[in-house]
Short mmCIF file of C-alpha atoms in Angstrom, two decimals:
data_model
loop_
_atom_site.label_atom_id
_atom_site.label_comp_id
_atom_site.label_asym_id
_atom_site.label_seq_id
_atom_site.Cartn_x
_atom_site.Cartn_y
_atom_site.Cartn_z
CA UNK A 27 2.27 81.96 40.89
CA UNK A 28 2.58 81.43 44.36
CA UNK A 29 4.22 84.63 44.83
CA UNK A 30 1.33 86.68 43.05
CA UNK A 31 -1.51 87.33 46.01
CA UNK A 32 -4.80 87.72 44.10
CA UNK A 33 -7.51 90.67 44.63
CA UNK A 34 -11.05 89.20 44.30
CA UNK A 35 -12.25 92.60 42.58
CA UNK A 36 -12.99 92.77 38.71
CA UNK A 37 -13.43 96.53 38.89
CA UNK A 38 -10.66 97.81 41.13
CA UNK A 39 -9.62 100.98 40.29
CA UNK A 40 -6.48 102.32 39.66
CA UNK A 41 -3.37 104.47 41.70
CA UNK A 42 -4.79 106.90 43.78
CA UNK A 43 -8.51 106.13 43.62
CA UNK A 44 -7.54 102.02 44.75
CA UNK A 45 -7.06 103.69 48.41
CA UNK A 46 -10.02 105.98 48.17
CA UNK A 47 -11.75 103.32 47.47
CA UNK A 48 -10.55 100.57 50.41
CA UNK A 49 -11.52 104.10 52.55
CA UNK A 50 -15.12 103.64 51.55
CA UNK A 51 -15.42 100.46 52.39
CA UNK A 52 -15.89 98.99 48.88
CA UNK A 53 -13.11 96.64 47.86
CA UNK A 54 -10.34 95.14 50.13
CA UNK A 55 -7.02 94.38 48.66
CA UNK A 56 -4.30 91.77 49.21
CA UNK A 57 -1.26 92.95 47.85
CA UNK A 58 2.59 92.09 46.85
CA UNK A 59 5.03 94.16 48.63
CA UNK A 60 5.70 97.82 47.25
CA UNK A 61 8.14 97.90 45.06
CA UNK A 62 9.49 100.82 43.59
CA UNK A 63 6.94 103.14 45.11
CA UNK A 64 3.51 101.30 43.83
CA UNK A 65 1.37 98.45 45.48
CA UNK A 66 1.70 95.02 43.44
CA UNK A 67 -1.80 93.65 43.05
CA UNK A 68 -3.16 91.16 40.35
CA UNK A 69 -6.51 91.45 39.79
CA UNK A 70 -9.27 88.85 38.69
CA UNK A 71 -9.79 91.42 35.49
CA UNK A 72 -5.99 91.50 34.59
CA UNK A 73 -6.65 87.77 34.35
CA UNK A 74 -10.05 87.56 32.56
CA UNK A 75 -7.98 90.20 30.02
CA UNK A 76 -5.16 88.12 29.65
CA UNK A 77 -6.94 84.67 29.19
CA UNK A 78 -8.94 86.47 25.89
CA UNK A 79 -5.75 87.86 24.03
CA UNK A 80 -3.96 84.88 24.21
CA UNK A 81 -7.79 82.93 23.28
CA UNK A 82 -8.42 85.67 20.70
CA UNK A 83 -4.93 85.67 19.32
CA UNK A 84 -4.68 89.31 18.99
CA UNK A 85 -5.71 92.82 20.94
CA UNK A 86 -8.37 93.79 18.43
CA UNK A 87 -10.47 90.38 18.22
CA UNK A 88 -9.97 89.96 22.15
CA UNK A 89 -11.57 93.80 22.62
CA UNK A 90 -14.13 92.90 20.45
CA UNK A 91 -15.28 90.02 22.91
CA UNK A 92 -14.31 91.73 26.49
CA UNK A 93 -16.72 94.37 24.98
CA UNK A 94 -13.67 97.00 26.14
CA UNK A 95 -11.81 99.25 24.11
CA UNK A 96 -8.52 97.67 22.86
CA UNK A 97 -6.47 100.53 24.21
CA UNK A 98 -7.79 99.82 27.83
CA UNK A 99 -6.88 96.42 27.05
CA UNK A 100 -3.44 96.91 25.98
CA UNK A 101 -2.95 99.37 29.13
CA UNK A 102 -4.40 96.32 31.49
CA UNK A 103 -2.03 93.96 29.69
CA UNK A 104 1.09 96.23 29.97
CA UNK A 105 0.01 96.40 34.23
CA UNK A 106 0.13 92.86 34.44
CA UNK A 107 3.46 92.71 32.54
CA UNK A 108 4.62 94.95 35.39
CA UNK A 109 2.71 93.32 38.39
CA UNK A 110 4.86 90.08 36.96
CA UNK A 111 8.37 91.68 36.13
CA UNK A 112 8.14 89.86 32.94
CA UNK A 113 6.54 89.95 29.19
CA UNK A 114 4.03 87.63 28.73
CA UNK A 115 3.11 88.32 25.11
CA UNK A 116 5.02 88.87 22.12
CA UNK A 117 3.43 91.55 19.75
CA UNK A 118 3.64 90.38 16.14
CA UNK A 119 2.06 91.47 12.63
CA UNK A 120 -0.32 88.33 12.67
CA UNK A 121 -1.14 88.58 16.17
CA UNK A 122 0.44 87.40 19.61
CA UNK A 123 2.41 84.80 21.07
CA UNK A 124 2.47 83.39 24.30
CA UNK A 125 6.14 83.64 26.11
CA UNK A 126 7.27 81.10 28.28
CA UNK A 127 6.00 83.09 31.22
CA UNK A 128 3.03 83.89 29.91
CA UNK A 129 2.28 80.46 29.19
CA UNK A 130 2.87 79.27 32.56
CA UNK A 131 0.76 82.10 33.41
CA UNK A 132 -1.96 81.57 30.84
CA UNK A 133 -2.49 77.72 32.65
CA UNK A 134 -2.50 79.05 36.24
CA UNK A 135 -5.16 81.70 34.88
CA UNK A 136 -7.63 79.15 33.72
CA UNK A 137 -6.91 77.21 37.14
CA UNK A 138 -7.87 80.33 39.27
CA UNK A 139 -11.02 81.54 36.91
CA UNK A 140 -12.13 78.08 36.69
CA UNK A 141 -12.10 77.95 40.82
CA UNK A 142 -13.67 81.78 41.24
CA UNK A 143 -16.80 80.83 39.06
CA UNK A 144 -17.55 78.03 40.69
CA UNK A 145 -17.64 79.00 44.11
CA UNK A 146 -19.46 82.01 43.02
CA UNK A 147 -22.22 79.72 41.59
CA UNK A 148 -22.20 77.67 44.93
CA UNK A 149 -22.19 80.90 46.76
CA UNK A 150 -25.40 82.05 44.52
CA UNK A 151 -26.83 78.49 45.17
CA UNK A 152 -26.69 78.99 48.92
CA UNK A 153 -28.36 81.85 48.65
CA UNK A 154 -30.99 80.51 46.85
CA UNK A 155 -30.54 82.32 43.38
CA UNK A 156 -28.98 79.48 41.04
CA UNK A 157 -29.02 76.30 40.75
CA UNK A 158 -25.15 74.37 39.72
CA UNK A 159 -24.34 74.63 35.95
CA UNK A 160 -22.24 72.06 33.96
CA UNK A 161 -21.00 73.17 30.97
CA UNK A 162 -20.84 70.29 28.05
CA UNK A 163 -19.64 70.66 24.23
CA UNK A 164 -20.72 68.66 22.02
CA UNK A 165 -19.24 68.51 18.50
CA UNK A 166 -20.92 68.72 15.77
CA UNK A 167 -20.71 65.73 13.60
CA UNK A 168 -21.19 63.18 16.44
CA UNK A 169 -23.62 60.23 14.82
CA UNK A 170 -27.47 61.20 15.45
CA UNK A 171 -28.00 58.06 17.46
CA UNK A 172 -25.18 58.81 19.94
CA UNK A 173 -25.52 62.01 19.94
CA UNK A 174 -29.14 61.71 21.38
CA UNK A 175 -28.77 58.97 23.59
CA UNK A 176 -25.56 61.15 25.25
CA UNK A 177 -27.60 64.15 25.81
CA UNK A 178 -30.72 62.33 26.67
CA UNK A 179 -28.45 60.55 29.45
CA UNK A 180 -26.89 64.14 30.56
CA UNK A 181 -30.16 65.73 30.93
CA UNK A 182 -31.94 62.97 32.72
CA UNK A 183 -29.13 62.99 35.32
CA UNK A 184 -28.59 66.26 35.71
CA UNK A 185 -32.49 67.31 36.64
CA UNK A 186 -32.36 63.99 39.10
CA UNK A 187 -29.77 66.34 40.98
CA UNK A 188 -31.14 69.63 40.30
CA UNK A 189 -28.53 70.82 38.01
CA UNK A 190 -28.39 72.96 34.60
CA UNK A 191 -26.40 71.69 31.93
CA UNK A 192 -24.94 74.99 29.01
CA UNK A 193 -24.62 73.21 26.04
CA UNK A 194 -22.00 73.65 24.01
CA UNK A 195 -22.04 73.08 19.94
CA UNK A 196 -17.72 72.93 18.70
CA UNK A 197 -15.19 70.84 17.23
CA UNK A 198 -12.83 68.88 20.55
CA UNK A 199 -9.40 68.59 19.15
CA UNK A 200 -7.76 64.98 20.38
CA UNK A 201 -6.04 67.12 23.53
CA UNK A 202 -9.89 68.29 24.11
CA UNK A 203 -8.29 71.73 24.73
CA UNK A 204 -11.70 73.01 25.32
CA UNK A 205 -12.07 71.25 28.62
CA UNK A 206 -8.30 71.34 29.59
CA UNK A 207 -7.94 74.76 29.45
CA UNK A 208 -11.72 75.45 31.19
CA UNK A 209 -13.72 76.75 28.43
CA UNK A 210 -15.84 73.83 29.16
CA UNK A 211 -16.40 71.06 31.70
CA UNK A 212 -16.60 68.07 30.31
CA UNK A 213 -17.64 66.99 26.76
CA UNK A 214 -18.51 63.68 24.24
CA UNK A 215 -15.78 63.40 21.74
CA UNK A 216 -13.48 60.41 20.05
CA UNK A 217 -10.74 59.01 21.49
CA UNK A 218 -7.84 57.84 18.99
CA UNK A 219 -5.44 56.77 21.61
CA UNK A 220 -6.20 55.48 24.70
CA UNK A 221 -7.19 57.15 27.78
CA UNK A 222 -4.03 56.95 29.82
CA UNK A 223 -2.39 58.93 26.70
CA UNK A 224 -4.55 62.51 27.18
CA UNK A 225 -2.83 64.79 29.27
CA UNK A 226 -3.64 65.92 33.24
CA UNK A 227 -6.11 66.73 34.60
CA UNK A 228 -8.33 64.98 32.44
CA UNK A 229 -10.81 62.24 33.03
CA UNK A 230 -12.53 59.68 30.76
CA UNK A 231 -15.38 57.14 30.54
CA UNK A 232 -15.42 55.07 27.10
CA UNK A 233 -18.66 54.42 25.08
CA UNK A 234 -17.26 51.83 22.69
CA UNK A 235 -15.21 51.75 19.01
CA UNK A 236 -16.43 53.59 15.49
CA UNK A 237 -15.48 53.40 12.49
CA UNK A 238 -16.40 55.01 9.45
CA UNK A 239 -18.71 54.71 6.29
CA UNK A 240 -16.87 53.33 2.87
CA UNK A 241 -18.51 54.31 -0.23
CA UNK A 242 -16.83 53.36 -3.48
CA UNK A 243 -18.01 53.44 -6.88
CA UNK A 244 -20.65 50.59 -7.77
CA UNK A 245 -18.02 49.80 -10.97
CA UNK A 246 -15.31 49.43 -8.23
CA UNK A 247 -13.50 45.62 -8.12
CA UNK A 248 -14.10 46.05 -4.29
CA UNK A 249 -18.39 47.19 -4.44
CA UNK A 250 -19.01 43.17 -5.27
CA UNK A 251 -16.58 42.10 -2.79
CA UNK A 252 -18.44 44.63 -0.53
CA UNK A 253 -15.12 45.06 1.35
CA UNK A 254 -11.58 46.55 0.48
CA UNK A 255 -8.53 46.38 1.72
CA UNK A 256 -6.66 49.36 3.32
CA UNK A 257 -4.08 48.77 0.94
CA UNK A 258 -6.72 49.29 -1.66
CA UNK A 259 -7.90 52.43 -0.54
CA UNK A 260 -5.08 54.31 0.28
CA UNK A 261 -3.98 53.62 -4.08
CA UNK A 262 -7.43 55.69 -4.28
CA UNK A 263 -8.47 58.98 -3.91
CA UNK A 264 -10.24 59.18 -0.68
CA UNK A 265 -12.63 62.01 -0.06
CA UNK A 266 -12.53 63.01 3.85
CA UNK A 267 -12.60 65.77 5.94
CA UNK A 268 -12.49 68.63 6.15
CA UNK A 269 -9.46 68.95 8.73
CA UNK A 270 -10.64 72.09 10.80
CA UNK A 271 -13.75 70.27 11.77
CA UNK A 272 -12.01 67.09 13.62
CA UNK A 273 -8.48 67.21 13.72
CA UNK A 274 -7.41 64.56 15.80
CA UNK A 275 -9.76 61.92 13.74
CA UNK A 276 -8.34 63.22 10.38
CA UNK A 277 -4.54 62.94 11.38
CA UNK A 278 -4.52 59.59 12.85
CA UNK A 279 -6.31 57.96 10.67
CA UNK A 280 -3.91 59.75 7.92
CA UNK A 281 -0.94 58.01 10.11
CA UNK A 282 -2.96 54.67 9.65
CA UNK A 283 -3.42 55.23 5.80
CA UNK A 284 0.50 56.35 4.72
CA UNK A 285 1.58 52.87 6.96
CA UNK A 286 0.45 51.68 3.25
CA UNK A 287 1.50 54.70 1.12
CA UNK A 288 3.45 56.80 2.50
CA UNK A 289 2.38 59.90 0.55
CA UNK A 290 -1.15 59.60 1.02
CA UNK A 291 -3.32 62.93 1.69
CA UNK A 292 -7.47 63.07 1.59
CA UNK A 293 -9.44 64.88 -0.53
CA UNK A 294 -11.49 67.93 1.22
CA UNK A 295 -15.20 67.19 0.97
CA UNK A 296 -16.31 69.42 -2.90
CA UNK A 297 -18.23 72.62 -2.50
CA UNK A 298 -19.61 72.20 1.20
CA UNK A 299 -20.35 69.62 4.11
CA UNK A 300 -22.95 67.21 1.87
CA UNK A 301 -22.60 63.56 1.90
CA UNK A 302 -24.94 63.35 -1.02
CA UNK A 303 -22.59 66.38 -3.24
CA UNK A 304 -19.31 64.40 -1.82
CA UNK A 305 -20.60 61.23 -3.08
CA UNK A 306 -21.66 62.51 -6.41
CA UNK A 307 -18.34 64.01 -7.46
CA UNK A 308 -17.07 61.00 -6.19
CA UNK A 309 -19.35 58.92 -8.17
CA UNK A 310 -18.69 60.36 -11.78
CA UNK A 311 -14.18 61.67 -10.53
CA UNK A 312 -11.96 60.68 -13.71
CA UNK A 313 -9.57 58.37 -11.09
CA UNK A 314 -11.23 55.65 -8.49
CA UNK A 315 -12.79 58.02 -5.71
CA UNK A 316 -13.68 56.56 -2.42
CA UNK A 317 -16.01 58.93 0.51
CA UNK A 318 -14.91 58.10 4.00
CA UNK A 319 -17.65 59.67 6.36
CA UNK A 320 -16.22 60.07 10.49
CA UNK A 321 -17.04 57.09 12.57
CA UNK A 322 -20.17 56.62 12.45
CA UNK A 323 -21.20 52.93 12.93
CA UNK A 324 -20.07 49.87 15.84
CA UNK A 325 -16.51 48.82 14.93
CA UNK A 326 -16.61 45.22 13.10
CA UNK A 327 -19.96 45.62 12.56
CA UNK A 328 -20.86 44.65 9.26
CA UNK A 329 -23.55 46.81 7.58
CA UNK A 330 -23.78 44.77 3.80
CA UNK A 331 -23.46 46.32 0.40
CA UNK A 332 -26.25 49.27 -0.31
CA UNK A 333 -26.72 51.32 -3.11
CA UNK A 334 -27.29 54.76 -3.26
CA UNK A 335 -31.00 56.05 -4.88
CA UNK A 336 -30.15 57.14 -8.14
CA UNK A 337 -32.01 60.57 -7.22
CA UNK A 338 -29.26 61.34 -4.78
CA UNK A 339 -26.37 60.85 -6.79
CA UNK A 340 -25.79 60.66 -10.99
CA UNK A 341 -24.45 56.79 -10.79
CA UNK A 342 -24.80 54.31 -7.85
CA UNK A 343 -22.17 54.53 -5.26
CA UNK A 344 -21.95 51.12 -2.74
CA UNK A 345 -21.09 51.36 0.32
CA UNK A 346 -18.96 48.65 1.52
CA UNK A 347 -16.93 47.31 4.84
CA UNK A 348 -13.23 48.36 5.28
CA UNK A 349 -10.90 45.37 6.25
CA UNK A 350 -9.46 44.20 9.54
CA UNK A 351 -10.93 47.45 10.99
CA UNK A 352 -8.13 49.37 10.91
CA UNK A 353 -9.65 53.17 11.34
CA UNK A 354 -11.42 53.69 14.61
CA UNK A 355 -11.86 56.16 17.25
CA UNK A 356 -13.50 55.44 20.77
CA UNK A 357 -16.70 57.67 21.76
CA UNK A 358 -15.60 59.03 25.19
CA UNK A 359 -17.29 61.05 27.81
CA UNK A 360 -14.05 63.56 29.08
CA UNK A 361 -14.37 65.83 31.94
CA UNK A 362 -12.04 68.20 33.88
CA UNK A 363 -10.98 65.70 36.76
CA UNK A 364 -10.77 69.15 39.24
CA UNK A 365 -14.69 69.30 38.42
CA UNK A 366 -16.74 69.20 42.06
CA UNK A 367 -17.84 65.64 42.83
CA UNK A 368 -21.67 66.01 42.66
CA UNK A 369 -20.90 67.54 38.75
CA UNK A 370 -18.26 64.36 38.16
CA UNK A 371 -21.44 62.21 39.90
CA UNK A 372 -23.52 63.12 37.01
CA UNK A 373 -21.36 62.27 34.11
CA UNK A 374 -20.67 58.72 35.66
CA UNK A 375 -24.15 58.34 35.99
CA UNK A 376 -24.63 59.20 32.75
CA UNK A 377 -22.21 57.22 30.76
CA UNK A 378 -23.09 54.60 32.71
CA UNK A 379 -26.91 54.79 30.99
CA UNK A 380 -25.57 55.48 27.14
CA UNK A 381 -25.30 52.43 25.06
CA UNK A 382 -23.99 52.57 21.69
CA UNK A 383 -26.71 52.69 18.97
CA UNK A 384 -26.79 49.20 17.31
CA UNK A 385 -26.20 49.21 13.58
CA UNK A 386 -29.35 49.72 11.44
CA UNK A 387 -29.93 46.34 9.14
CA UNK A 388 -28.66 45.68 5.41
CA UNK A 389 -30.94 47.80 3.80
CA UNK A 390 -31.49 50.14 5.73
CA UNK A 391 -28.61 51.72 6.53
CA UNK A 392 -28.71 56.29 6.91
CA UNK A 393 -25.49 57.69 5.48
CA UNK A 394 -23.87 59.42 8.14
CA UNK A 395 -22.48 62.94 7.55
CA UNK A 396 -19.17 63.36 5.70
CA UNK A 397 -16.07 63.82 7.76
CA UNK A 398 -16.97 64.54 11.57
#
């Protein structure tokens, strides 16, 4: 990328029209030395089209998202490959795959486009045409108390500095790819490893450790005891998931359970994403079946033994504790470390003001969502 000069225009005409545009003062090109009789210049639209194809996984879906014709999109990608001098995408029946060169250019493209978007936004602000904007992604299955407190803290910190927050509800993987790829500026999600393990340029502030609720049939021996060991849980059928909602938590907890049962696999929730439905199926299953929620209570809290009302399930299910707290996840605010300093300060201030919710007293526990 260091050898490629960018033309700061997304609507630049090609070939002869390009010279006409320059004469009319519509655009100023910054090009590479001419090769094979043609000026070499990468335009922002080339990078936007390229990232759209890489994100969508196919030219058809990318064209739909960009609201352009697929032949036009294909032509622009071919033009980009001609300028770079090497294939960037492998066309396959099942979609496209990045070449090694394409992987490098994709990362550089995201950096350039993010920088341009931020600077255009700053330019508009200087002209009195808009406010700074912070794009925040929030996974759909966060505990309500944590999500509400975090959102309130972010809104208050942003309002104090006249910054607009654009909210995005979407799953976050263990690498926080949406943020690392600059499709969002920051997010509230789960860490399953140490903060130092996060890839650059991500920064993080931890909010506290959380663990799941464990539900077992009231007739199970562990229900009377009020606790269950990891080994006992791994020998049961366990409903948790689905994986696509939060792959980081799903995979991390699967690895922990496989330390005591190498063949362990989670069972997906039946029919739909619903805790009452999962409890109903678990209560009437032929084999002992537990239901594991996503991170929902502060780690090492003891909610006690609670039974679901019979109106919700066909049999009682007991809410118990997992001994020694082997399944945990750290709630954290994560952001891209190259954000403008004022936007990072909003995240610092918000994270400092977030206090993990206190567990409900015994008998008043509110069921968490199944999975994440």
